[in-house]
Amino acid sequence: MRSYLPAYDMRVPLELDEALETMARAPGEWKPFAGGTDLMVLLEQGKLAHRKFLSVARLKGLYGFALTDDHVTLGAMITYRQVQATAILQQEFPLLCRAAYETGGIATQNRGTLGGNIANASPAADSPPALLVYDAELELVSARGARWVPYAGFHLDYKKLDMRPEEVIRNIRLPRTKKNWRQHYRKVGTRRAQAISKVCFAGAALVDGGEINDVRIALGSVAPTVLRCRKTEALLRGSLTTEMVRAACDELAREIQPIDDFRSTARYRTRVAQKLLAEFLLGLIAPPAGDRA
Amino acid sequence: MQSDSMADRFIGKSIPRKEGRAKVTGRALYVDDMVMPGMLYGATVRSPVARGRIRGIRYAQGIPWDEFTIVTAQDIPGKNCVALMLNDQPCLADQVVNHAEEPVVLLAHPDRYLLEEARRAVELDIEPLPAVFTIDESLARQQVVWGEDNIFKSFLVESGDVESAWGHAHLIVEGEYETGAQEQLYIEPQGMIATFTAEQGLTVWGSMQCPYYVHRALMTLLDLPVNQVRVIQTETGGGFGGKEEYPSMIAGHAALLARKSGKPVKIVYDRMEDMAATTKRHPSRTRHRTAVTREGKLLAMDIEFVVDGGAYATLSPVVLSRGTIHAAGPYFCPNVRIRSQAVATNFPPHGAFRGFGAPQSIFALERQMDQVAKVLGLAPEELRRRNFVKQGETLAVGQVVREKVDMAGLMERALELSDYYAKRKRFAEENPRREVKKGIGLASFLHGAGFTGSGERYLASLVGAEATPEGRVRVLAASTEMGQGTMTVFSQIAAEALGVDYDMIEIVQPDTAVVPNSGPTVASRTCMVVGKLVESAVLGIRQQLLSSGLLPERYTSEQFRQACRQFIENHGALKSSSEYSAPPGVYWDDDKYRGDAYGAYAWAVYVAEVSVDLTTYEIRVDDFVAVQEVGRVINPVLATGQIEGGVAQGIGFALYENVVWQEGQMVNSQMTNYIMPTSADLPPIRVFFEEVPYAHGPGGAKGIGELPIDGPAPAIVNAIENAGGVNVNRIPVTPEVLMEALEGVHA
Amino acid sequence: MPEVRKVAVSFAVNGEPRTVEAYPMARLLDVLRQDLLLTGTKEGCGEGECGACSVLIDGELVNSCLVPVAQAEGSRITTIEGIAGETLHAVQEAFVECGGAQCGICTPGMVLAAVTLVGRQSAQPTEDDIRNGLAGNLCRCTGYMRIFEAVLQACEKSVGAGA
């Protein structure tokens, strides 16, 4: 433990109102702390800059679940394990289940939460690309009230969120519009389990009679934030041709901004991102449930 | 264990691990589980730069420094070195630093959180000097960073006349191969507790492989006589070589703090410190030039083998020696020249890691064999078959193979078990249509058991045995249990030799005040060399009982117990000991660097099957067959576990484990970023033994621990080449490396 | 330096109610090992990667190095010391028999991860279930093969015993 522990404080309120009031009193003084799977690592390494945390992991108000004809609404504190076990998500939002399955080991999946993962804002997080593809919305709540924002655009820059310091994420809402879309998710990590992604791809397309009518492409680990690739998407309309695949791959390389770090190289990330896009697109014209091999 | 009949046999049986229950219930005590009254925690302030001159040490404000025990090089009462081979490595840097993370200042305090604040508040003022980070820079000697020429050690092996052979060659094939540093990554980090009093001297407890190495290092560092230093091994959570030499360093640090503070001091590294500061496998570069005849027979092998030793010699000379001797492999070749060097750089010293130089030189050789086969138009297995050394033939260092050896037979079995021929054919047919290509490859190799060369003769290991009044037999040896099964295997050997119940054997905790020096727990020597001494030591007990007439020729365990009790009543004690002597005819000439390099070799052929995904460049090992001849297998479950674990580390070495350096500092010193295989990354590892009893091993056993890490990397990279047609000659083959190699081919 | 007060945190450990005084962000791992002297829970990495510090909180496997003790208030914690009763748990028995433990440092965490697999599956888990279920527990000694075998054996015995 490289941190000076007596300098770190945590409160564990049980009611959301109480937590929001504490946060409203001096915005930014108390920061929300969910499953801790990332913040505790920073604490261990002596790199946790903020000192006062408000545990949100037990706030009953953050555990909602609602299913309507149009939406699935998940409380922000839903864990990765719960995501995987939720039937409606398995049926209509398989990319999210896959992302949850590929995040850490079982112990991490039992503690890590979807809301925490979003707020932690790692560009390498596994679930956000899926959430972007699904056009997720976030409900942000503070003592002053609640507001819904689209998830796309929520990450302004590296670790910078479009959220006020007195707000927490209460709900994540997924429109039930992608059920009949062809969907594809692939995480390329440093190993098969318990890995941080080097490139993470999520894609979905509405295909009708061989024509692409609508498409979503999102990637992780290739930019300062998880990235919805709208310029690439814009090229993908109508019947898929080899030229279109090539143009989309070229555009993707311009749209992402990968870096060299100790996990991988920018060259590798670019090349694999392109290949994953191509794999997704070629899969659209292949018969469904086709084997990669 | 039931029945008292002499027919009980323990060797060859999968007796459950002796300390197994303590381990599965969490009762086994590791060093960090121990607390002593008034104990302080110790921390190490390390150099942030790779090479430089220490101008000053500043203690920043805001820390109650008067509460701290502070130790620098000036506080060392004896010689400021980690005594081992060349004694060139200081225990605390004085005036100069030669690698990043080199220890400079030690701190101790009862509050571990405040201690961390204090560690950050010590400012080292170091004037940087130019540093050396590659083998080539070191060999070029633009900066001399060690001795007169940056060379820790060099060897020359010559048999026949390589130079005269080139002209007769049908083909000459050249290749260059590189291996990276590898972290041992024992899951229990390094740790020690030390106490010091004027009356009793120094006692240290800790995680280690070699109590007597630590003992000698502490005597030297603190200038204490033999009986004023006591070293006790606690349960050790893995070593793999990483706890061979480094424990002497951390024990020295704990001892200095304990001596100065007068209180017990515990130092346990966290993972980041352990990975960044302690030893790793030597990176290597090997160049091969191989001449073959038209018939596919090896005519000449010219090998240059260089290992990067890091900033201090530590064990580099002997690592180099083992790597050199294994560089020509299990083949017969009339003309061999091996030139090898261990060079200095400004990395933290590289050190012992399972295999000890052999995995590096064997990787190169086994890749080279595949290249030679390719150029000759022969199948890789066929080239090997034509060149395997046979009984009565001579290895490169002049050692005549006296044991029965059947490498061709081992290979056939491995190829059959892996369905090699059919798969090779099928993959060749299917690969053109697949985005995920499949490949299969093999490696054939040998590994010498016990110390290299004259090591065992110099060491002259001792093992003791004594009977208790309850009729139990205690085995006294400094050989440590670190997961590999020392306690269980020694108990089996002793019970077998005595013909008594397994539970009657007790293995005494290694404690230099109690056990004799049976040598370090390294080099695949514990079972074969020390186990043999265990056997003779306990037989000495039996012999005394037989001679005294207290024990009949045939006896039950109960009769044995009674005889012990009676003997001790009559004579006060029943003890025996045994000292190493080389098996007849085994001789190594140190000056000529020729002869019987090892008492015995284990022989093996490994086959790896891989998938290479051309979308992501990820490589997965799908199947792994390990066939080996290791003499008699004493405990099949433990032996299988040793092979499986070694293969897993070998797979990591081949594909995943990449130490990323920046200015001589490991920048991925976390388990999140240094990638070892998880349970989801490994194939079925299928282990098979051929058993040819070795006359001079206990119950016929040879060494086993290091062997399995030699074969996986070359077998896997050979399989990658089979899958994708790309020749990769450096490991680890990360997806990034594979991508660059493939783009080089296809660009 | 700003000093935060220690707080009282109460929970049940292996069925016993316990209260500790600790800094709120102290790692549950340290509280278990240092305050409650339950040293069977090990530290391998301190970053939630190796699983040596695995314990169960309310029956769920977690890395105790990543749990601030304040968040454990009111929970039920099971450590390796609470797994065996009069006799070893079927998983422990199988680890001893099959060679699932070598150096032993990952073993307590591995046993806890395995216990959740054995206890939870109504049917026999496949080897894939086991591989994925244990992927958060790193072992450097065994190559995992003996561990898989131990888990399979424990499952067979548990099913056989009607557990």
PDB file of C-alpha atoms in Angstrom, chain B residues 17 21 23-26 30 32-33 112 117 183-185 187 237-238 240 271 482-483 637 641-642 644-645 648-649 657 670-672 676-679 682-683 685, chain C residues 1 33-34 39-40 42-45 47 49-50 80 88 92 95-96 98-99 101-105 107 131-132 134-135 138-146 148:
ATOM      1  CA  ARG B  17       1.770 -33.461  -0.744  1.00  0.00           C
ATOM      2  CA  ARG B  21      -3.585 -29.716   4.165  1.00  0.00           C
ATOM      3  CA  LYS B  23      -1.862 -25.038   2.251  1.00  0.00           C
ATOM      4  CA  VAL B  24      -5.495 -25.683   1.323  1.00  0.00           C
ATOM      5  CA  THR B  25      -6.743 -24.472   4.689  1.00  0.00           C
ATOM      6  CA  GLY B  26      -4.670 -21.286   4.737  1.00  0.00           C
ATOM      7  CA  TYR B  30       4.508 -17.397   4.898  1.00  0.00           C
ATOM      8  CA  ASP B  32       4.224 -11.885   5.617  1.00  0.00           C
ATOM      9  CA  ASP B  33       1.937 -13.882   7.920  1.00  0.00           C
ATOM     10  CA  ARG B 112       3.739   1.336   7.410  1.00  0.00           C
ATOM     11  CA  GLU B 117       5.275   8.917   2.963  1.00  0.00           C
ATOM     12  CA  GLU B 183       9.924 -12.229 -14.711  1.00  0.00           C
ATOM     13  CA  GLN B 184       9.703 -15.233 -12.396  1.00  0.00           C
ATOM     14  CA  LEU B 185       6.416 -13.911 -11.025  1.00  0.00           C
ATOM     15  CA  ILE B 187       2.859 -15.130  -6.522  1.00  0.00           C
ATOM     16  CA  GLY B 237       5.280 -19.118  -2.284  1.00  0.00           C
ATOM     17  CA  GLY B 238       7.160 -19.993  -5.426  1.00  0.00           C
ATOM     18  CA  PHE B 240      11.574 -20.478  -9.969  1.00  0.00           C
ATOM     19  CA  ARG B 271       4.309  -6.437  -6.523  1.00  0.00           C
ATOM     20  CA  MET B 482       8.762 -23.966  -2.565  1.00  0.00           C
ATOM     21  CA  GLY B 483       5.952 -25.853  -4.165  1.00  0.00           C
ATOM     22  CA  VAL B 637       1.137 -36.322  -9.686  1.00  0.00           C
ATOM     23  CA  GLY B 641       2.475 -30.849 -12.006  1.00  0.00           C
ATOM     24  CA  GLN B 642       6.106 -29.786 -12.394  1.00  0.00           C
ATOM     25  CA  GLU B 644       2.642 -28.679 -16.590  1.00  0.00           C
ATOM     26  CA  GLY B 645       3.745 -25.652 -14.609  1.00  0.00           C
ATOM     27  CA  ALA B 648       2.813 -22.927 -18.759  1.00  0.00           C
ATOM     28  CA  GLN B 649       5.769 -20.671 -17.947  1.00  0.00           C
ATOM     29  CA  GLU B 657       5.629 -12.195 -21.114  1.00  0.00           C
ATOM     30  CA  GLN B 670       2.278  -4.744 -12.552  1.00  0.00           C
ATOM     31  CA  MET B 671       0.434  -7.988 -13.020  1.00  0.00           C
ATOM     32  CA  THR B 672      -2.116  -6.079 -15.095  1.00  0.00           C
ATOM     33  CA  MET B 676       1.258 -14.253 -17.572  1.00  0.00           C
ATOM     34  CA  PRO B 677      -1.164 -16.933 -18.749  1.00  0.00           C
ATOM     35  CA  THR B 678      -4.469 -17.328 -16.936  1.00  0.00           C
ATOM     36  CA  SER B 679      -6.440 -20.542 -16.814  1.00  0.00           C
ATOM     37  CA  LEU B 682      -3.567 -22.461 -21.728  1.00  0.00           C
ATOM     38  CA  PRO B 683      -4.227 -25.532 -23.821  1.00  0.00           C
ATOM     39  CA  ILE B 685      -1.001 -29.823 -21.372  1.00  0.00           C
TER      40      ILE B 685
ATOM     41  CA  MET C   1      -0.944  15.774   6.900  1.00  0.00           C
ATOM     42  CA  ARG C  33      -4.784 -10.151   7.940  1.00  0.00           C
ATOM     43  CA  GLN C  34      -3.577  -7.561  10.427  1.00  0.00           C
ATOM     44  CA  THR C  39      -3.576 -14.648   7.425  1.00  0.00           C
ATOM     45  CA  GLY C  40      -4.920 -17.367   5.139  1.00  0.00           C
ATOM     46  CA  LYS C  42      -2.874 -13.695   0.778  1.00  0.00           C
ATOM     47  CA  GLU C  43      -1.623 -10.653  -1.070  1.00  0.00           C
ATOM     48  CA  GLY C  44      -0.103 -11.339  -4.470  1.00  0.00           C
ATOM     49  CA  CYS C  45      -0.472  -8.089  -6.366  1.00  0.00           C
ATOM     50  CA  GLU C  47      -4.342  -4.610  -7.844  1.00  0.00           C
ATOM     51  CA  GLU C  49      -5.282  -9.123 -10.770  1.00  0.00           C
ATOM     52  CA  CYS C  50      -4.051 -12.312  -9.116  1.00  0.00           C
ATOM     53  CA  ILE C  80     -10.346 -19.608   3.666  1.00  0.00           C
ATOM     54  CA  LEU C  88     -11.932 -30.506   4.733  1.00  0.00           C
ATOM     55  CA  GLN C  92      -9.856 -28.757  -0.371  1.00  0.00           C
ATOM     56  CA  PHE C  95      -6.835 -30.037  -4.198  1.00  0.00           C
ATOM     57  CA  VAL C  96      -4.701 -32.163  -1.868  1.00  0.00           C
ATOM     58  CA  CYS C  98      -5.042 -34.072  -7.308  1.00  0.00           C
ATOM     59  CA  GLY C  99      -1.988 -31.892  -6.791  1.00  0.00           C
ATOM     60  CA  ALA C 101      -1.668 -26.879  -4.632  1.00  0.00           C
ATOM     61  CA  GLN C 102       2.053 -26.466  -5.169  1.00  0.00           C
ATOM     62  CA  CYS C 103       3.628 -23.461  -3.464  1.00  0.00           C
ATOM     63  CA  GLY C 104       0.271 -22.777  -1.843  1.00  0.00           C
ATOM     64  CA  ILE C 105       0.209 -18.999  -2.048  1.00  0.00           C
ATOM     65  CA  THR C 107      -4.338 -21.785  -3.059  1.00  0.00           C
ATOM     66  CA  ARG C 131     -11.316 -22.225 -17.038  1.00  0.00           C
ATOM     67  CA  ASN C 132     -13.355 -19.040 -17.121  1.00  0.00           C
ATOM     68  CA  LEU C 134     -10.845 -19.449 -12.321  1.00  0.00           C
ATOM     69  CA  ALA C 135      -9.388 -16.957 -14.797  1.00  0.00           C
ATOM     70  CA  LEU C 138      -3.424 -16.649 -11.180  1.00  0.00           C
ATOM     71  CA  CYS C 139      -1.215 -19.613 -10.419  1.00  0.00           C
ATOM     72  CA  ARG C 140       2.417 -19.664 -11.467  1.00  0.00           C
ATOM     73  CA  CYS C 141       3.241 -23.218 -10.362  1.00  0.00           C
ATOM     74  CA  THR C 142       0.716 -25.629 -11.757  1.00  0.00           C
ATOM     75  CA  GLY C 143      -0.237 -24.548 -15.243  1.00  0.00           C
ATOM     76  CA  TYR C 144      -3.767 -25.021 -13.807  1.00  0.00           C
ATOM     77  CA  MET C 145      -4.224 -28.581 -15.082  1.00  0.00           C
ATOM     78  CA  ARG C 146      -4.208 -30.248 -11.644  1.00  0.00           C
ATOM     79  CA  PHE C 148      -9.076 -28.223 -13.155  1.00  0.00           C
TER      80      PHE C 148
END
